[in-house]
XYZ file of C-alpha atoms in Angstrom:
642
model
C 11.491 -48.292 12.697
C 11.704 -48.662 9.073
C 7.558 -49.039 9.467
C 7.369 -45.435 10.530
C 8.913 -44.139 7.747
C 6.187 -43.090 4.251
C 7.202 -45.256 1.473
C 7.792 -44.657 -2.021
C 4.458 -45.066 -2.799
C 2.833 -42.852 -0.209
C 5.703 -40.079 -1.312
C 4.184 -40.039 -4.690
C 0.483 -39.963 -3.499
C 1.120 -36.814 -1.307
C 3.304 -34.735 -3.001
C 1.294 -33.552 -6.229
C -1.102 -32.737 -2.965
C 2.002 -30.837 -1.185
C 3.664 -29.334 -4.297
C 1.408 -26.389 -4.605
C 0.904 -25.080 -0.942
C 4.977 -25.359 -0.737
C 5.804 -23.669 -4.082
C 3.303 -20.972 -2.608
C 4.709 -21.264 0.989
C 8.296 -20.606 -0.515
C 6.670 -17.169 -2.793
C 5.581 -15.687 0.570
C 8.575 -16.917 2.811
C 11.141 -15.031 -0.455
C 8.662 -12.060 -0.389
C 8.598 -11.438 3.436
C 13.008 -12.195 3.478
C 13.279 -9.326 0.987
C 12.081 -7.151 3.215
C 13.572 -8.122 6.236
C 15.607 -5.894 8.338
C 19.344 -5.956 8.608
C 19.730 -3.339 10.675
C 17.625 -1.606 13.670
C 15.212 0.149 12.756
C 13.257 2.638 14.409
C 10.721 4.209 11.760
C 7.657 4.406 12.922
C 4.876 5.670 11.331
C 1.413 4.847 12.986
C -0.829 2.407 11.307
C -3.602 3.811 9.091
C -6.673 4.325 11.143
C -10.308 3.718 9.301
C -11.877 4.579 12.068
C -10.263 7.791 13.078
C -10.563 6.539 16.552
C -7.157 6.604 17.616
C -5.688 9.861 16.599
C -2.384 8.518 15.214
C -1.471 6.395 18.099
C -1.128 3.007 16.578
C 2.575 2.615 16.839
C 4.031 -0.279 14.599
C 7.956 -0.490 15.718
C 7.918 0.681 19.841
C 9.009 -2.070 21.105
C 10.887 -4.105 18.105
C 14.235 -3.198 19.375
C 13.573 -4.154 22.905
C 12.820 -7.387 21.968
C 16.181 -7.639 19.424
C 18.245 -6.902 22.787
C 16.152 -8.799 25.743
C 16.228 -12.047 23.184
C 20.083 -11.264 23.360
C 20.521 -10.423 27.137
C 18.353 -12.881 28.186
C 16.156 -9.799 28.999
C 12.751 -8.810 30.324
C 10.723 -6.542 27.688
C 7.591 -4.921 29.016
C 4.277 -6.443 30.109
C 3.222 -9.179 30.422
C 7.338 -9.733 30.137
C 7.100 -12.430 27.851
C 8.958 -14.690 29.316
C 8.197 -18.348 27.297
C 9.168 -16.116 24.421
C 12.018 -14.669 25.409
C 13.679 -17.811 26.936
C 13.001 -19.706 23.551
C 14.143 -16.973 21.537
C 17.497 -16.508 23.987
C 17.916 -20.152 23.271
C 17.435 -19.928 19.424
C 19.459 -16.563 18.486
C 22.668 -18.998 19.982
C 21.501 -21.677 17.997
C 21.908 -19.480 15.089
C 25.483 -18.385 16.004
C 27.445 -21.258 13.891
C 26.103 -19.199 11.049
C 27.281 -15.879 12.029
C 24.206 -13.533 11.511
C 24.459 -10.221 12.478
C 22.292 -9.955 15.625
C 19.149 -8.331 14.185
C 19.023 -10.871 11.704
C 19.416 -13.368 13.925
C 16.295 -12.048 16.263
C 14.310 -10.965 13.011
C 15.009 -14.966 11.526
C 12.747 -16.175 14.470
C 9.736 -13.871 14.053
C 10.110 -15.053 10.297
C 10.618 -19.307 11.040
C 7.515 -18.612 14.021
C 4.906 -16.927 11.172
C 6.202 -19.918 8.709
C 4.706 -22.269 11.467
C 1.907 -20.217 12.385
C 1.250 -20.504 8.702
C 1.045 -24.219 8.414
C -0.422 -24.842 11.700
C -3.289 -22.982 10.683
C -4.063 -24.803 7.198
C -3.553 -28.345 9.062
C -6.779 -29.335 9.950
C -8.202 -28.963 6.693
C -5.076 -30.108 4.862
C -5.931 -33.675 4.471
C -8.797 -32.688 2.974
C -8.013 -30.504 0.218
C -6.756 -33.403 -2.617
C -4.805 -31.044 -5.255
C -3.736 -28.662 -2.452
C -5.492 -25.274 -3.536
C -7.360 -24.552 -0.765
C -3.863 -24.643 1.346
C -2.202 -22.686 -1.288
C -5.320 -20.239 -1.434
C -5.126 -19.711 2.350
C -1.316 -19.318 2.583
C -1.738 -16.289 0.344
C -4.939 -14.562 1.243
C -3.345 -12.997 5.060
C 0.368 -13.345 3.912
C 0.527 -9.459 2.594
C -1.616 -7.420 5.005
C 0.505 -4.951 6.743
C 0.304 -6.793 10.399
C 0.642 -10.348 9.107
C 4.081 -9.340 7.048
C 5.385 -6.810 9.093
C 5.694 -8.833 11.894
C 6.818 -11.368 10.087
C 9.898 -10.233 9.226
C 10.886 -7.945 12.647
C 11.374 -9.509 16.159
C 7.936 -8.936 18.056
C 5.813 -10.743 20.258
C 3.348 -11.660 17.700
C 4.741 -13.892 15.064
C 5.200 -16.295 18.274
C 1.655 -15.386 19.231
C 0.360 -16.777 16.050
C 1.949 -19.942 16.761
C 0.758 -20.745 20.053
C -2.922 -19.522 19.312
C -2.750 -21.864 15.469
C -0.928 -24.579 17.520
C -3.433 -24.879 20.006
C -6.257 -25.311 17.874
C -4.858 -27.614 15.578
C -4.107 -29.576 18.508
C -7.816 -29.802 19.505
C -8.993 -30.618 16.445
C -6.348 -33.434 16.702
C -7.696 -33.821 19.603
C -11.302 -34.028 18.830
C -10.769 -36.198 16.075
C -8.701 -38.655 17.529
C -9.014 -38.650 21.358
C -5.725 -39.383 23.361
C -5.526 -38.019 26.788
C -2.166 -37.034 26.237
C -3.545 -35.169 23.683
C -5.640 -33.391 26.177
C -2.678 -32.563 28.986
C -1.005 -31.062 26.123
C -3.814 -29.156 24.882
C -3.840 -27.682 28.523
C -0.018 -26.834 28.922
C -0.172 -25.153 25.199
C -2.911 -22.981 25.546
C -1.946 -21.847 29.130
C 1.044 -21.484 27.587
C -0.842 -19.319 24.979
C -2.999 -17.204 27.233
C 0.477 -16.442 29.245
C 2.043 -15.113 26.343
C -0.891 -13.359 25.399
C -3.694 -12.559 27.409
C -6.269 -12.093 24.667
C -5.859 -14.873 23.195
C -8.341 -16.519 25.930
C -10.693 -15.560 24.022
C -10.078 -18.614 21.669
C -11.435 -20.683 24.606
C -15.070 -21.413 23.372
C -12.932 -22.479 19.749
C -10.769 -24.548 21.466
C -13.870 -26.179 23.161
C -16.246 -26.980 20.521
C -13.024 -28.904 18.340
C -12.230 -30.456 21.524
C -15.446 -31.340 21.801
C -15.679 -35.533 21.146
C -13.139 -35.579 23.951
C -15.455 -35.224 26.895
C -16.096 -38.616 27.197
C -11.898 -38.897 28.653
C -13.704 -38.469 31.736
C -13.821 -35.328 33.759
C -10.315 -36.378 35.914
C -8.224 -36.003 32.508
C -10.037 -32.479 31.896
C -9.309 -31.731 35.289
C -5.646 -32.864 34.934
C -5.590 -30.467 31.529
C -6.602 -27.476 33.519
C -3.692 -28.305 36.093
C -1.795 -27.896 33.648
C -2.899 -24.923 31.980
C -2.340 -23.116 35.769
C 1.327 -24.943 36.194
C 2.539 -23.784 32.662
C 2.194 -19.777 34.542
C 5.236 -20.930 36.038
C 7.216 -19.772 33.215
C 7.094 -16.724 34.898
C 9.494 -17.581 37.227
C 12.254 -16.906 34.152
C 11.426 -12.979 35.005
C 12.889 -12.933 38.435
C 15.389 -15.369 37.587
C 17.213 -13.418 34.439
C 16.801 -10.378 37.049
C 18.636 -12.474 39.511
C 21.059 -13.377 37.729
C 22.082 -9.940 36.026
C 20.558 -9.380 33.122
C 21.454 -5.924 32.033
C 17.891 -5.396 30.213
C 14.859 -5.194 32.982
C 11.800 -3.212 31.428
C 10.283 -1.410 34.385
C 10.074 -2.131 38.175
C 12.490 -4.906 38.730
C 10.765 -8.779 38.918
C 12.613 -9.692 41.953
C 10.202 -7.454 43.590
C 6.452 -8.502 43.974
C 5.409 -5.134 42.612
C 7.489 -5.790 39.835
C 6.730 -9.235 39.431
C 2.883 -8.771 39.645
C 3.680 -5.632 36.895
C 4.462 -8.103 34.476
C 2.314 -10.784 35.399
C -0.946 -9.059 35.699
C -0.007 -6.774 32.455
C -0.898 -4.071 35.125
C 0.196 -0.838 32.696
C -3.076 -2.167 30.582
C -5.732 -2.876 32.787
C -7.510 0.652 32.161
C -8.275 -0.547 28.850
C -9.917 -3.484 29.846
C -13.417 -2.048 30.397
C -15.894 -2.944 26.988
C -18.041 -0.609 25.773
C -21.645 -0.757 27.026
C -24.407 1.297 25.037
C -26.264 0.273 21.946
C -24.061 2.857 19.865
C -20.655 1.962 21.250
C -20.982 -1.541 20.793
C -22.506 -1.154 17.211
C -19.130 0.909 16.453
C -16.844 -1.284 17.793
C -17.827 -4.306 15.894
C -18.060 -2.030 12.657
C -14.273 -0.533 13.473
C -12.996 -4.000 13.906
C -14.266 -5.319 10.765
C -12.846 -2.075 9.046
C -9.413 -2.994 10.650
C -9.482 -6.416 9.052
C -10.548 -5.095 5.897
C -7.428 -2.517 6.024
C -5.115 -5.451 6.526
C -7.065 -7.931 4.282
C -8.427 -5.433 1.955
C -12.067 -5.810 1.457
C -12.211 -8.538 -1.007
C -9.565 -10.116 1.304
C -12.374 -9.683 4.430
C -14.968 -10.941 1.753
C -13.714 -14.154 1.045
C -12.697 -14.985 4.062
C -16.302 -14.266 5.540
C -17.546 -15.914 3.021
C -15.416 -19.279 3.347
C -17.933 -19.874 6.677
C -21.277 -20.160 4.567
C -19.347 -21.876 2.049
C -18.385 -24.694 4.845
C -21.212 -24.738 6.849
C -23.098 -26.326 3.543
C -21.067 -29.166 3.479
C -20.831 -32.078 5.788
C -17.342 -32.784 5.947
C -16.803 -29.142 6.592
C -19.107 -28.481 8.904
C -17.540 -28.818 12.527
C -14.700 -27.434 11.356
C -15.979 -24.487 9.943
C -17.935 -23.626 13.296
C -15.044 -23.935 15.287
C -13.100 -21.081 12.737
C -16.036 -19.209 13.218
C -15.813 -19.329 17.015
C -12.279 -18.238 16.672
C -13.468 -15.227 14.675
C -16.300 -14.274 17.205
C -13.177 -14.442 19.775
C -12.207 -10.827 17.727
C -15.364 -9.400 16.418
C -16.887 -9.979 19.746
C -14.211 -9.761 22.221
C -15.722 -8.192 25.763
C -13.108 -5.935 25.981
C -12.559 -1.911 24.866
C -11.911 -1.216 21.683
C -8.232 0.423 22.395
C -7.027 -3.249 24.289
C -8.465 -5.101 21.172
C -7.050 -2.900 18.347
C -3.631 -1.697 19.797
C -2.463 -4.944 21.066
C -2.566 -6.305 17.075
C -2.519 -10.156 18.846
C -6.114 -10.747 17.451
C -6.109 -8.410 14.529
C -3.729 -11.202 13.290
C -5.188 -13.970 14.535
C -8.687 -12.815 12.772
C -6.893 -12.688 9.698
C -5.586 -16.283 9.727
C -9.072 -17.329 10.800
C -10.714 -15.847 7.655
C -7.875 -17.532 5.596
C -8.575 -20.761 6.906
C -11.938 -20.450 6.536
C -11.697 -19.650 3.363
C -9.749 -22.316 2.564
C -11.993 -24.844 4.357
C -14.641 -23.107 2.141
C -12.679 -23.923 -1.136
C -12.627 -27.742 0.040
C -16.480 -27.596 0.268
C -16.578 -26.192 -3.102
C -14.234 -28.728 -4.284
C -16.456 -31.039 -3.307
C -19.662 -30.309 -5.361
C -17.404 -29.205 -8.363
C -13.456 -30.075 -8.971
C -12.580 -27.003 -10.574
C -14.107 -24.508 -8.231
C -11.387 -24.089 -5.525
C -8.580 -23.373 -8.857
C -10.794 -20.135 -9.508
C -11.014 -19.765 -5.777
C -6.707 -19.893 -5.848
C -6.736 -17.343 -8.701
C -8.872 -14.910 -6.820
C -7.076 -15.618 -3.957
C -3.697 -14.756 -5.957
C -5.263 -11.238 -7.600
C -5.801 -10.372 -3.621
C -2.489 -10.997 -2.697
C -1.240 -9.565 -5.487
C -3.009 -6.214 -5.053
C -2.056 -6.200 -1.063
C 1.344 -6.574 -2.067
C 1.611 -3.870 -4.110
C -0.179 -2.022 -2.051
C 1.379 -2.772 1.426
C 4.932 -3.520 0.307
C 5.894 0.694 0.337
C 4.845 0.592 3.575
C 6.487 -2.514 4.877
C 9.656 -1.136 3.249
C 9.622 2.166 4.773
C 9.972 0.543 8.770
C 12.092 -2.897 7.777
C 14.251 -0.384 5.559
C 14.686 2.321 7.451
C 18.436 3.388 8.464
C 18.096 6.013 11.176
C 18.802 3.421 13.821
C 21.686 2.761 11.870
C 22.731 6.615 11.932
C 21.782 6.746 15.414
C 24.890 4.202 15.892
C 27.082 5.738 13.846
C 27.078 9.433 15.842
C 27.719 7.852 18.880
C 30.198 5.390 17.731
C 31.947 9.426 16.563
C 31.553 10.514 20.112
C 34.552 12.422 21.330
C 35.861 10.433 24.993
C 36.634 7.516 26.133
C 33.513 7.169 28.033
C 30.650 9.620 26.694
C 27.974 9.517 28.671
C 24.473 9.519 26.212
C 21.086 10.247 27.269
C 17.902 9.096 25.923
C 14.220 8.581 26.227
C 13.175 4.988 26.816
C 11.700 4.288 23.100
C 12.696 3.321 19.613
C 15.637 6.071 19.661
C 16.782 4.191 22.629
C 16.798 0.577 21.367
C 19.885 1.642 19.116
C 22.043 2.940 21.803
C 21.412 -0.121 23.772
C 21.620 -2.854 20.702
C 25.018 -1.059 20.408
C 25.867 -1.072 24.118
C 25.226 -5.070 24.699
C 24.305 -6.624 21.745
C 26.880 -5.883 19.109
C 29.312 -4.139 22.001
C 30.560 -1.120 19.116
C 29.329 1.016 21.825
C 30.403 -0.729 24.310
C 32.681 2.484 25.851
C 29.366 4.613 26.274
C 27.265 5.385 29.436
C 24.079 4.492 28.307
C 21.551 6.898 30.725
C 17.527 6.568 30.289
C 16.613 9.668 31.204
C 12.873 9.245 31.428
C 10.849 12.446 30.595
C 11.409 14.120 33.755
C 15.099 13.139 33.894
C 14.814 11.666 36.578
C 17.014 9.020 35.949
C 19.467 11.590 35.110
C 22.391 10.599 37.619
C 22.873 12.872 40.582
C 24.948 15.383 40.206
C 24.446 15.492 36.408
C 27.264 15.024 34.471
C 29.428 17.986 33.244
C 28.416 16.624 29.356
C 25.483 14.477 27.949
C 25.188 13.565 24.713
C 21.177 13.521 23.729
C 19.742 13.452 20.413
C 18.099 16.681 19.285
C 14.310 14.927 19.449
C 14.532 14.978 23.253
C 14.995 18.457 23.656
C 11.452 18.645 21.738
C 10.158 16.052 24.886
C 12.709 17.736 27.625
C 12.865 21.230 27.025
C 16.020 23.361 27.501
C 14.270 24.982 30.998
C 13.998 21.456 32.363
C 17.652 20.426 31.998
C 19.005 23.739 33.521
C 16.472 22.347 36.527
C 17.588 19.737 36.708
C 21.325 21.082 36.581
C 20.822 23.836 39.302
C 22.512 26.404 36.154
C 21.859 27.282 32.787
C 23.079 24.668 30.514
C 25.554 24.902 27.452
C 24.112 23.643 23.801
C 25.774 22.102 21.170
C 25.465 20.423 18.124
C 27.639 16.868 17.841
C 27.585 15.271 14.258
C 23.696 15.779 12.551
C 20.916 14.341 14.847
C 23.261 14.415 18.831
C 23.551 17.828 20.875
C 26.267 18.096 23.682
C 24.794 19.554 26.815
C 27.149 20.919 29.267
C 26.861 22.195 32.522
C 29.410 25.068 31.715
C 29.913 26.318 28.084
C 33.019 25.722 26.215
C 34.974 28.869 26.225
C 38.173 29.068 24.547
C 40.617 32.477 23.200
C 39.124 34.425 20.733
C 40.091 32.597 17.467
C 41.901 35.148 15.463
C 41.979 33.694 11.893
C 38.190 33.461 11.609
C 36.272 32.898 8.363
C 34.508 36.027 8.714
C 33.257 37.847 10.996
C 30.354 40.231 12.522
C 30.336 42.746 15.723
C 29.423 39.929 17.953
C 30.080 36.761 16.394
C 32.505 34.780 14.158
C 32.403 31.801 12.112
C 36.011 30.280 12.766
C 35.394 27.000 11.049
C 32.760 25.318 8.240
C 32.295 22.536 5.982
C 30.135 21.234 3.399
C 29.693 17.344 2.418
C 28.028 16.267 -0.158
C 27.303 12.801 0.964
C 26.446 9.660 -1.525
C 23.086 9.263 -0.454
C 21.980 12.361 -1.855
C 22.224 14.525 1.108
C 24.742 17.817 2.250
C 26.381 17.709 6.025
C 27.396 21.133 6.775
C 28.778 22.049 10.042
C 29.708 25.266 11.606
C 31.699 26.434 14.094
C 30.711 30.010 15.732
C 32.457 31.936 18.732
C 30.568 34.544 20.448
C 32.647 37.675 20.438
C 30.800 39.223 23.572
C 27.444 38.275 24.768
C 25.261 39.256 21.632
C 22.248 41.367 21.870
C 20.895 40.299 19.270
C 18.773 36.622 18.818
C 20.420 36.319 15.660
C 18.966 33.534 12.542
C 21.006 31.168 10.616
C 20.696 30.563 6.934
C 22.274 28.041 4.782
C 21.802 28.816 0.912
C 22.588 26.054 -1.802
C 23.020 26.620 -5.197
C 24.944 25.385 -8.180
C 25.474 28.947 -9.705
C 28.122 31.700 -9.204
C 26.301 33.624 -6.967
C 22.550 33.925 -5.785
C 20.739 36.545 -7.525
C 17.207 35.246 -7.426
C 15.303 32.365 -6.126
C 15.723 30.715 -9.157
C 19.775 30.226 -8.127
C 19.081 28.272 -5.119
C 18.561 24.668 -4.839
C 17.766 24.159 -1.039
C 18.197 25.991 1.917
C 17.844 24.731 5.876
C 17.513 28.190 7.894
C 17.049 28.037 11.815
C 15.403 30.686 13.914
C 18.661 29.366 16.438
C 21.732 27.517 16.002
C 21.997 24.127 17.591
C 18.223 22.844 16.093
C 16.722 26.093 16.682
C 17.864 25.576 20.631
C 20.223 27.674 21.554
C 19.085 31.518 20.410
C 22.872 33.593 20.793
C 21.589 35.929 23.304
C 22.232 32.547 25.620
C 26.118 32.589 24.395
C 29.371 33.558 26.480
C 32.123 35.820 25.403
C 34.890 33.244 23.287
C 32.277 30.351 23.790
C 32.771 27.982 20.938
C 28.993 26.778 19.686
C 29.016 23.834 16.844
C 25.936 24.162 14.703
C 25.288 20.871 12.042
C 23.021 20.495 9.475
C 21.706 18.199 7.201
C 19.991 18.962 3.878
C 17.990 16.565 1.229
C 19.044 17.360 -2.014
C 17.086 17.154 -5.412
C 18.258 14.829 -7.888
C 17.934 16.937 -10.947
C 21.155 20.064 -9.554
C 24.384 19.500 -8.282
C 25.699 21.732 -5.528
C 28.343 23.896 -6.378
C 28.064 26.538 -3.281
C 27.143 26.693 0.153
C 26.286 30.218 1.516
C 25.595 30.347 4.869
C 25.288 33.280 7.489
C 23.059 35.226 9.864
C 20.538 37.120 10.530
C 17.802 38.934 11.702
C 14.003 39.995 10.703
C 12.504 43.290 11.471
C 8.803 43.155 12.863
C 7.636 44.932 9.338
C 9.444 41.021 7.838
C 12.544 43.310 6.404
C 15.290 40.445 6.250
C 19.047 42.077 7.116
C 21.840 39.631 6.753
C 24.615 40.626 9.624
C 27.380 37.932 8.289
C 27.814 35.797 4.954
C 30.493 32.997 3.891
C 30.816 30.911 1.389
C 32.029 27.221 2.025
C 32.860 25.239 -0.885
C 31.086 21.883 -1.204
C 33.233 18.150 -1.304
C 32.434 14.902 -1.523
C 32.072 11.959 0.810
C-alpha cells in the first residue's frame, strides 16, 4: 500500500509543475463564488446576438430554477429529463446538508464543483507535458470568463455537468489510446453513452473520441463490441424518470414518464426535433459556420477565438503534440461543423461551451509545442492569456452579476409569503416567475400553505370551477388578458392589486359600505386609505385604497407626483412620478367598478439618489381628446420610512 502512495521526492518534483495551474485554478474558482447566487433568481435578459439571427430569443435563466427544485424533489425537468443528472445531483444536495446551505446554494455548489472538474479534465492530457505548468494555467484562464462558461458555472443547469461528461470522456480515450486496457475501453463506452444521454449533441464528439482511441483497435473487435453494449445499457438511466414519477415526486415537467408518450417525450427530446434539420444551400451553410464562429468569439472575445485557433497550427508542428492536437481539432469540427440547424446548435449552449474548452486546450497544447522549441515562449503565451481574461472579466462580469444577483425571485417570495389566507391559491405561468413559487412551495416549505396552480397560457390548468380568488402576478395578465379570465370564469372578473408585483382576481368584486371618513373624495370615487414607503433600497411603495361611489362614467387616470418641495408648481418640483392610464397595472379602467367596491391600487417607484422625498401627491384624472389634462381628485400622503 505504502508503494502506491508519491514520495517525498516525487512531491517536490511535481508541485513547482502544479503550483501555478492551482494558484490560477483557485483565482477563477474565488471569481466565479463571488458571483454565485444565494437566492433564486429569475433575470433574464437574452444573450447578445452577433448574428441578429435570433431576434432576442436566447434565454440564459428559463430553466435554472427548475433544476434548483427537481435536484431537490428528486424531480424530472424538461427534455431529454436529465435523469443521470438529476439523480447525482439529488444525491449530492443531501450530501451537502451537514453543512446547512441554503438550498440554492446547495444546487448552485454542484454546477460550480462539476465546471471545476470539467476544468481539469480538459487540461489532463496535455498536463504531463507542460514542465513549469503554464500551458495548464494559460488554458484554465482563456474560457473561464466568457459569459456561458461562468454563468453556468455558478447557477444549477444542465451544462456545467455536460462539460464534465464530454472532457471526461475524452480524457479517458486519450488514456485510453495511450495506454490500452480494455477496461479502459468498457468504460469509455458507459461514459460517453452516458454523455450522449445527457446531452444529445454531444455525439458529435464521436469522430474525437475515435481518433484518441485510436491505438486501441488492436483489443480486438469483441471488446469494441462489448464498449458499444455498454454505451446502449447506460440509456437505462432513464428508467429514474418513471421511477421518481412512480414514486411521487411532486415536480414532473410535462406529460407524465409513467406513460410511453411521456416517457418517449423525454427520451427522444421530442419538443426539439423541428430544429434538427441543417441547413442545405451554399449561402446557409456559409452563414452558419460564420455565426458560430461569431458566437465563440462573443464568449471568447476575438483574441480569445484567436489563440485558441491558433493553438492547432501551433501543435500540429510539433511531434509530441501532434495526435493530440488533431483529436482537439476533431472536437472543434464537432461545433463548427455540426449537421444540424443553426437554432439546435446555438440555443442549446452544450457545444458553444464545449468549443470553448476545446480552443483552450488547444491552446494550451499549443503553448507546450512552443515550449518546446523555446522555454520562455509559453510565459508570454500565460501573460496574453491573462490580458484576455482580464478584459472578459471586466467585460462579462456586469452581465454575470445582473442574473446571479438579481432579487426579484426573492420579491416574488416575499408577496406571497404576505398573502392574506390560510391557503391562497396563486397562479402562474410555467417559467422563471414560476420556479419561485415552487422553490418556496417544496424546497424551502415558507410557502408551504399556498396552492401552487400552473395555469398554462390558456388556463387551462386553471381548476374547474375557478376559484372565487387567485393570486397572479401582474406579468400574466400581459400573457392572459383580462377577457380570457372572465372566459374562463363564465363572469366578469374583479381586479386587484396585492402588495407591488401580485393582483387578486376574484370572481365577484369586493363590495363593502360606503366608507364615510374617506381621504378625499370625487363625484364617483374616494380614496379611503394611502401610504407612502420609502424603502432602503432606494425605492417608494405607495398603495391606495379607492371605493367606487356608483359605477363611474368616466375611465378615469391615476397619477402619483413625488417631490421634495412644499408644493408642485413646475416640473422642476417633481422628482418622479408613476401615472397609470388604470388602476391595478393599468388593468382595471373604473368604468369596470361596482358601487362601494373596494379596489387596492400599489405602486412602486425608483428613486434618484441625488432628492429625498418629502411628498407624495397622488390623484385622478382624465385627458380631453385636444390633450387638456383635468385633475378630478388630489391627496397628499406623507412619505415614511421602512
Amino acid at each position: 500500500m505504502l508503494r502506491c502512495l508519491p514520495t517525498f521526492a516525487t512531491l517536490r518534483q511535481r508541485f513547482p509543475r502544479l503550483a501555478l495551474p492551482l494558484a490560477v485554478l483557485l483565482v477563477v474558482a474565488a471569481v466565479w463564488l463571488t458571483t454565485m447566487p444565494t437566492q433564486i433568481a429569475i433575470a433574464n435578459d437574452p444573450l447578445p446576438d452577433p448574428t441578429g439571427e435570433f431576434s432576442g430569443i436566447l434565454q440564459l435563466m428559463d430553466d435554472s430554477g427548475e433544476f434548483v427544485i427537481a435536484w431537490h424533489t428528486w424531480g424530472v425537468t424538461h427534455a431529454p429529463g436529465y435523469p443521470l443528472l438529476s439523480l447525482m445531483a439529488n444525491v449530492g444536495v443531501r450530501l451537502l446538508d451537514p453543512f446547512k446551505l441554503y438550498p440554492i446554494v446547495a444546487a448552485n455548489l454542484l454546477s460550480f464543483l462539476f465546471a471545476v472538474g470539467a476544468f481539469v479534465l480538459m487540461s489532463w492530457p496535455f498536463a504531463r507535458l507542460d514542465r513549469s505548468g503554464t500551458a495548464v494555467a494559460a488554458a484554465f484562464l482563456l474560457p473561464a470568463f466568457g459569459i456561458l462558461v461562468w454563468l453556468y458555472a455558478v447557477v444549477a443547469e444542465a451544462y456545467a455537468f455536460g462539460l464534465l461528461l464530454a472532457f471526461g470522456s475524452l480524457s479517458l480515450a486519450w488514456s485510453l489510446g495511450q495506454a490500452p486496457t480494455r477496461r479502459k475501453l468498457l468504460l469509455l463506452g458507459l461514459l460517453f453513452g452516458l454523455a450522449v444521454g445527457h446531452h444529445r449533441t454531444l455525439l458529435f464528439l464521436a469522430p474525437a473520441l475515435l481518433l484518441a482511441a485510436w491505438p486501441a483497435r488492436n483489443l480486438g473487435w469483441r471488446n469494441w463490441i462489448e464498449a458499444g453494449f455498454l454505451s446502449a445499457v447506460s440509456l437505462l438511466i432513464y428508467l429514474y424518470l418513471p421511477v421518481v414519477a412512480w414514486a411521487g415526486s411532486p415536480w414532473v415537467y410535462g406529460r407524465s414518464p409513467t406513460t410511453w408518450a411521456g416517457f418517449t417525450d423525454a427520451f427522444l427530446a421530442r419538443e426539439y426535433s423541428a430544429r434538427l434539420a441543417p441547413p442545405t444551400s451554399l449561402p446557409e451553410i456559409v452563414a452558419a459556420l460564420n455565426g458560430r464562429l461569431r458566437f465563440l468569439a462573443q464568449e471568447m472575445s476575438s483574441w480569445g477565438l484567436g489563440v485558441g485557433l491558433l493553438g492547432f497550427p501551433l501543435g500540429l508542428l510539433h511531434r509530441k503534440t501532434r495526435r493530440l492536437t488533431l483529436v482537439l481539432l476533431l472536437a472543434f469540427a464537432g461545433y463548427w461543423l455540426a449537421p444540424v440547424s443553426q437554432g439546435l446548435l446555438i440555443r442549446s449552449y452544450m457545444m458553444i461551451l464545449v468549443a470553448s474548452l476545446t480552443l483552450a486546450a488547444a491552446w494550451g497544447v499549443g503553448l507546450v509545442a512552443m515550449g518546446q522549441r523555446q522555454q520562455w515562449l509559453p510565459a508570454l503565451g500565460l501573460l496574453l492569456t491573462i490580458g484576455i481574461a482580464a478584459n472578459n472579466l471586466a467585460t462579462h462580469r456586469d452581465y454575470v452579476l445582473f442574473h446571479t444577483k438579481d432579487e426579484m425571485g426573492q420579491a416574488i417570495l416575499e408577496d406571497a409569503a404576505r398573502l392574506p389566507g390560510e391557503s391562497p391559491v396563486v397562479g402562474e405561468v410555467w417559467g422563471p416567475r414560476f420556479f419561485p413559487l415552487a422553490y418556496g412551495k417544496l424546497v424551502t416549505g415558507e410557502l408551504a400553505h399556498m396552492q401552487l396552480v400552473d395555469l398554462r397560457a390558456d388556463l387551462s390548468g386553471l381548476p374547474t370551477p375557478p376559484p372565487a380568488e387567485i393570486f397572479v402576478n401582474q406579468s400574466v395578465l400581459y400573457a392572459v388578458p383580462v377577457s380570457v379570465w372572465q372566459e374562463a370564469f363564465g363572469t366578469a372578473v374583479a381586479i386587484s392589486s396585492q402588495g407591488n408585483e401580485l393582483i387578486a382576481i376574484r370572481s365577484a368584486p369586493e363590495v363593502v359600505p360606503i366608507a364615510t371618513q374617506p381621504l378625499v373624495a370625487s363625484e364617483e370615487i374616494q380614496l379611503v386609505a394611502g401610504t407612502a414607503v420609502l424603502n432602503p433600497n432606494q425605492t417608494l411603495s405607495v398603495q391606495l385604497t379607492w371605493q367606487a361611489l356608483q359605477i363611474p362614467t368616466t375611465g378615469y387616470s391615476i397619477f402619483v407626483h413625488v417631490t421634495d418641495q412644499p408644493r408642485i408648481t413646475g416640473s422642476d418640483d417633481l422628482i418622479v412620478q408613476g401615472d397609470r392610464t388604470h388602476p391595478v397595472h393599468g388593468f382595471y379602467p373604473t368604468t369596470h367598478w361596482k358601487p362601494g367596491e373596494l379596489v387596492q391600487d400599489n405602486y412602486l417607484i425608483s428613486l434618484p439618489e441625488e432628492r429625498t422625498p418629502q411628498k407624495v401627491f397622488v390623484g385622478l384624472y382624465t385627458v380631453a381628446a385636444d390633450g387638456t389634462f383635468t385633475n378630478h381628485l388630489v391627496h397628499e400622503l406623507p412619505t415614511s420610512s421602512d
